[in-house]
Coordinates of N, CA and C in Angstrom, one line a residue:
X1 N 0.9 -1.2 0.0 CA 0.0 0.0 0.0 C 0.9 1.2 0.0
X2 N 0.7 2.1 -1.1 CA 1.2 3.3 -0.8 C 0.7 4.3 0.1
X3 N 1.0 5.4 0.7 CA 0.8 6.0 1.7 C 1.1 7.4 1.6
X4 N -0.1 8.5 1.9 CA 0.2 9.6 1.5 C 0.6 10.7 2.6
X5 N 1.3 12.0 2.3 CA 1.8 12.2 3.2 C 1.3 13.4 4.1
X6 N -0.3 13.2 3.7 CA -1.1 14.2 4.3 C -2.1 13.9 5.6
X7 N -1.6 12.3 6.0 CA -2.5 11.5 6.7 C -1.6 10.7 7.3
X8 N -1.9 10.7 8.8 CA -0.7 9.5 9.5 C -1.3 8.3 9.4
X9 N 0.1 7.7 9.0 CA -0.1 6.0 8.3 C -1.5 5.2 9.2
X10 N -1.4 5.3 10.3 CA -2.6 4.3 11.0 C -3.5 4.6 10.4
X11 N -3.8 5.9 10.6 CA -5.5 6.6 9.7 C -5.6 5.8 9.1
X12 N -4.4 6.5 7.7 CA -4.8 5.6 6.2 C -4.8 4.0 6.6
X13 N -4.6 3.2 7.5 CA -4.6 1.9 7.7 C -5.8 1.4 7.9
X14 N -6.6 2.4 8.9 CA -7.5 1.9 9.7 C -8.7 2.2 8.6
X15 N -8.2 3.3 7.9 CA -9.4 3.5 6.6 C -9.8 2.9 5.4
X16 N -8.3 1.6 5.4 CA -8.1 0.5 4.4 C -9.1 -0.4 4.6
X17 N -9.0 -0.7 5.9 CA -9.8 -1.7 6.6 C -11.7 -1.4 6.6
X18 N -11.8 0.0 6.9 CA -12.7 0.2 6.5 C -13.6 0.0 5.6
X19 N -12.6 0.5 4.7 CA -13.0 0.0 2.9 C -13.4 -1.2 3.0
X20 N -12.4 -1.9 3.5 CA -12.8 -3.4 3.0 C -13.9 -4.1 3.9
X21 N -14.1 -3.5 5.2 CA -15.5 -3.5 5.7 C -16.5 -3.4 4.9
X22 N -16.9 -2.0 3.9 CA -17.7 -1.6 3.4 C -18.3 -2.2 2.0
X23 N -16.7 -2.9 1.8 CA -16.9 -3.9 0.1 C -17.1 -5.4 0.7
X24 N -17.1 -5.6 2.0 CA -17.8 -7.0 2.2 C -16.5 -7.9 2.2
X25 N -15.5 -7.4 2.1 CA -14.4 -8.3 2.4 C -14.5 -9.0 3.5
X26 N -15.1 -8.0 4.6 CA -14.9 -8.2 5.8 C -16.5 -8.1 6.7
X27 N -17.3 -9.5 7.3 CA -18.7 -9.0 7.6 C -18.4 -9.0 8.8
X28 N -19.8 -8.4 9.4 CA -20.0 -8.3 10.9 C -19.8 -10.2 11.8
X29 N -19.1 -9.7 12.6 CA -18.5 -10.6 13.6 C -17.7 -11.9 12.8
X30 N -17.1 -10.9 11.6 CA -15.8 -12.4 10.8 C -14.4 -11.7 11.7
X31 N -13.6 -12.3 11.6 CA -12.1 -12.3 12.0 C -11.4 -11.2 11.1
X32 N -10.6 -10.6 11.7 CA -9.9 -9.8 10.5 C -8.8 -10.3 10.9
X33 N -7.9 -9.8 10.3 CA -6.1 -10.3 10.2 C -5.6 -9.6 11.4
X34 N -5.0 -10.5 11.8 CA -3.8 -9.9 13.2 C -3.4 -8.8 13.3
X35 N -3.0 -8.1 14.5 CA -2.5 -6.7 14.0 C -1.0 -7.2 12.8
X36 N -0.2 -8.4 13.8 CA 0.8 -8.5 13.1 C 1.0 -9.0 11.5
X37 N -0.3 -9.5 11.1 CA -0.4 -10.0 9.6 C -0.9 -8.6 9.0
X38 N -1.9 -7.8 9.5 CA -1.9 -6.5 9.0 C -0.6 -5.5 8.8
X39 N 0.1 -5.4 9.5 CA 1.3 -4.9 9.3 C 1.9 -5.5 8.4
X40 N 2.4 -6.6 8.1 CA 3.5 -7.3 7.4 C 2.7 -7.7 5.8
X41 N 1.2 -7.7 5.9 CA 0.4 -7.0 4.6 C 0.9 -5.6 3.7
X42 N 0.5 -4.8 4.8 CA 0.8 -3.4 4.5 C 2.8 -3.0 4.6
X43 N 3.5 -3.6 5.1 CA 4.9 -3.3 4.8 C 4.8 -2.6 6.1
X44 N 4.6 -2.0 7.5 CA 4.4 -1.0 8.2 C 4.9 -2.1 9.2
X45 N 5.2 -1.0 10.4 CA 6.0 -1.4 11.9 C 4.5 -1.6 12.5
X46 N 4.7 -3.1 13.5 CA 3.5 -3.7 14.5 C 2.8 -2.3 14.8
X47 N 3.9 -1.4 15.4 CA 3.2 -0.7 16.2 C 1.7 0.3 16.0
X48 N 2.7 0.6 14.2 CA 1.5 1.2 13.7 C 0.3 0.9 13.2
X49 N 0.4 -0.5 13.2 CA -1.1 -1.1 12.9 C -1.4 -1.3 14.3
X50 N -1.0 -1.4 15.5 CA -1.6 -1.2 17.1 C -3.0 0.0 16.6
X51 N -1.6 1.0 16.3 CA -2.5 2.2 16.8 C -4.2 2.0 15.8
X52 N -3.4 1.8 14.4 CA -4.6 1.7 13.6 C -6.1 0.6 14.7
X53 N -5.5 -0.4 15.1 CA -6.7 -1.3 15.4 C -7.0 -0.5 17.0
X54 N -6.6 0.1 17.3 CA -6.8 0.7 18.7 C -7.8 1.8 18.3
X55 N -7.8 3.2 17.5 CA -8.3 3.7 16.8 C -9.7 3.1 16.5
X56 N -9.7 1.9 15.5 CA -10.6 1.1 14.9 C -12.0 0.9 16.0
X57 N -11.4 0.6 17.1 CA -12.3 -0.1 18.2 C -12.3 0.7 19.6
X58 N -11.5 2.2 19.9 CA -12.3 3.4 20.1 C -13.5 3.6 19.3
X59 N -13.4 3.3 17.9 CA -15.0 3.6 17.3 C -16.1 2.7 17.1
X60 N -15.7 1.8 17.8 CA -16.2 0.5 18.1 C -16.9 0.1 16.4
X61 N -15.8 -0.9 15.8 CA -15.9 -0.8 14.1 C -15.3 -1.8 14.6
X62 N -14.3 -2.3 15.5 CA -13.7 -3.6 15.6 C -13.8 -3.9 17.4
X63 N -14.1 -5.2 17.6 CA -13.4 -5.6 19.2 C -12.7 -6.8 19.5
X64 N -12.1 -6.8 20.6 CA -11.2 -7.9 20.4 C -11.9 -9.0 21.6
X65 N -11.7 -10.2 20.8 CA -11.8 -11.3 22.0 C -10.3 -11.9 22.3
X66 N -10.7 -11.9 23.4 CA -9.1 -12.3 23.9 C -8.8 -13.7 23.6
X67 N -7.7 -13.6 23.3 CA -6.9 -14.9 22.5 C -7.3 -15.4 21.3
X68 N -8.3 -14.4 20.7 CA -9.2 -14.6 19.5 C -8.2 -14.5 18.0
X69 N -8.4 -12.6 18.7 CA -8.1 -11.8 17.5 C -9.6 -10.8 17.5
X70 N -8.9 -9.9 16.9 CA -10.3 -8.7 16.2 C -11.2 -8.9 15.0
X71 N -12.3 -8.7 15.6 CA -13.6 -9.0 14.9 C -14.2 -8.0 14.3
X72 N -15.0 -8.0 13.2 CA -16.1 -7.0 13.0 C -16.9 -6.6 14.0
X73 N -17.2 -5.6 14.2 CA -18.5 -5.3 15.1 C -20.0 -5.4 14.2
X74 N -21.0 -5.8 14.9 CA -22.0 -6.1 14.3 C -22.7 -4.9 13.4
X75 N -22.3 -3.6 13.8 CA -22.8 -2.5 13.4 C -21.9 -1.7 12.5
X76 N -20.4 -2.6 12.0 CA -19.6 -1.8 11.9 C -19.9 -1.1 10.4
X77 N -20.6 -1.6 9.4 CA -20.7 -0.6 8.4 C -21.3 0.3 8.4
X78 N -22.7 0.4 9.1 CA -23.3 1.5 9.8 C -22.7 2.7 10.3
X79 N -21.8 2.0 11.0 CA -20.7 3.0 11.4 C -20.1 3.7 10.9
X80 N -19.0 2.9 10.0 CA -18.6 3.5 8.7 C -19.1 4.3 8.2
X81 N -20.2 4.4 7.6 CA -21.0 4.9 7.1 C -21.0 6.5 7.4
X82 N -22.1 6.5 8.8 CA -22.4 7.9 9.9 C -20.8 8.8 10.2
X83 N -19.8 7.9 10.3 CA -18.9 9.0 10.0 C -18.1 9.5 9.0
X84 N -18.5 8.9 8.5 CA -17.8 9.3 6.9 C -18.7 10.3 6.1
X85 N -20.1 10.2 6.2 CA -21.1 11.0 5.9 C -20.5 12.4 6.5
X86 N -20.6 11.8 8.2 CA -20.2 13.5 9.1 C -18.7 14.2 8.7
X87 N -18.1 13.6 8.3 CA -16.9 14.0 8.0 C -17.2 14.9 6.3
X88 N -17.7 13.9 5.8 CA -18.0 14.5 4.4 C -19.0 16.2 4.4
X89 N -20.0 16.1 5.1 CA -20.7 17.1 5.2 C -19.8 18.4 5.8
X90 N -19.3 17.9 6.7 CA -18.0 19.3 7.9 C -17.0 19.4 7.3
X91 N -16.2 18.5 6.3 CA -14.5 19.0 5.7 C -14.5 19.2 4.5
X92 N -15.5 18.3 3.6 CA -15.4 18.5 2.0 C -16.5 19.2 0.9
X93 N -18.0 19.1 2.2 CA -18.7 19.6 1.3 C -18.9 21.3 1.2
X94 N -18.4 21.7 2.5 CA -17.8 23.3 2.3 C -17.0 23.7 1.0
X95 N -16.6 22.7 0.8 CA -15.1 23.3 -0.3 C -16.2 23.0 -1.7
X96 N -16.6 22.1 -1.7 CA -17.4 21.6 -2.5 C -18.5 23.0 -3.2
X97 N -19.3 23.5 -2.3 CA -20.5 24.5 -2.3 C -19.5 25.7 -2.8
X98 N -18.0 25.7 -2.2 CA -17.3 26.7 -2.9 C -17.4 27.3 -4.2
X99 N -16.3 25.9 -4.6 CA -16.4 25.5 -6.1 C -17.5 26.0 -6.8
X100 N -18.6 25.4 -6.3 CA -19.8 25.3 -7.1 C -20.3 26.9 -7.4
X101 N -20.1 27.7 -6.8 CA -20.5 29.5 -6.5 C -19.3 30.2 -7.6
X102 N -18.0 29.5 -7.3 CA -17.1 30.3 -7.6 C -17.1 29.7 -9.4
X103 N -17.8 28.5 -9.7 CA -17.8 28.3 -11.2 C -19.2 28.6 -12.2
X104 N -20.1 28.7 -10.9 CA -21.4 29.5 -11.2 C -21.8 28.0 -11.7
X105 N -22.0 26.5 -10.9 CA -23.0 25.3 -11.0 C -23.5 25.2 -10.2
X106 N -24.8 24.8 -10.6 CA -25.8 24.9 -9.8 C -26.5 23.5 -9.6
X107 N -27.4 22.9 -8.6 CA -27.9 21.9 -8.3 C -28.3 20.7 -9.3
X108 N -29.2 21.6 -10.3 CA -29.9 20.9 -11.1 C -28.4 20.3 -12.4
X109 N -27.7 21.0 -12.3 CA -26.2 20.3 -13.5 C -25.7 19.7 -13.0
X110 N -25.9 19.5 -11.1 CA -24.9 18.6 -10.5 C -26.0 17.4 -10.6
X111 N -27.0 17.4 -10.6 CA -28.0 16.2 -10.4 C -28.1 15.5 -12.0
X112 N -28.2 16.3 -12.9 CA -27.7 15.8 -14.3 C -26.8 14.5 -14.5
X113 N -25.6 15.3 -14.2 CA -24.4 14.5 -13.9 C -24.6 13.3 -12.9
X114 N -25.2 13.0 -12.0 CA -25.1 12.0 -10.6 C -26.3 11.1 -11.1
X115 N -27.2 11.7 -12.4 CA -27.8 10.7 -12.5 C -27.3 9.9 -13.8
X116 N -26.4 10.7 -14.5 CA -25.9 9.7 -16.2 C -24.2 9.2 -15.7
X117 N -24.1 9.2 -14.5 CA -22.9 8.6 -14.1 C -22.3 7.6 -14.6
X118 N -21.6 6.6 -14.6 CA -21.5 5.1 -15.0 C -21.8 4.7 -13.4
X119 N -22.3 3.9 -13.5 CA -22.4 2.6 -12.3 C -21.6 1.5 -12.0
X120 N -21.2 1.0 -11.8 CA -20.3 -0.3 -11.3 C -20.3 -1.0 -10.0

């Protein structure tokens, strides 16, 4: 995984994982990979996949059973979801409504567009 350098590595780790929550890689209450098989996946030191799965399950999106390993949480795409929404609405769609004023588009050309999309 490459890694960018506007975001500390665990983020983007824990956001990888996310993804793969969200595309079903990964369902509610399956196993995910060790912290130490997630590191040695991603090329990165134990520690910072700690932090990544510590993170993770602060947001209760993962928990651990002891001597298990880390699990999905039952609710975790839900999760995903609600904050990525709230993030989206508070950091990008400001910038977004910017754009849109400062190029003079308006609703109806953005709804145009979001409906003749490609799908996949």
């Amino acid at each position: 995984m490459s890694f960018k350098s506007d975001k500390a590595i665990y983020l983007q780790m824990a956001d990888r994982l996310c993804d793969d929550i969200l595309a079903g890689k990964y369902k509610a209450d399956e196993r995910i990979p060790s912290v130490r098989e997630y590191a040695v996946m991603l090329e990165v030191n134990t520690n910072t996949a700690v932090k990544a799965y510590d993170e993770l399950s602060r947001e209760g999106i993962i928990y651990n059973r002891r001597g298990l390993g880390y699990f999905v949480a039952s609710d975790a795409a839900a999760r995903i979801r609600e904050n990525r929404k709230e993030a989206f609405f508070k950091e990008m769609l400001p910038d977004v409504f910017r754009q849109m004023a400062l190029l003079d588009i308006d609703f109806k050309e953005v709804e145009e567009r979001w409906k003749s999309r490609p799908t996949n």
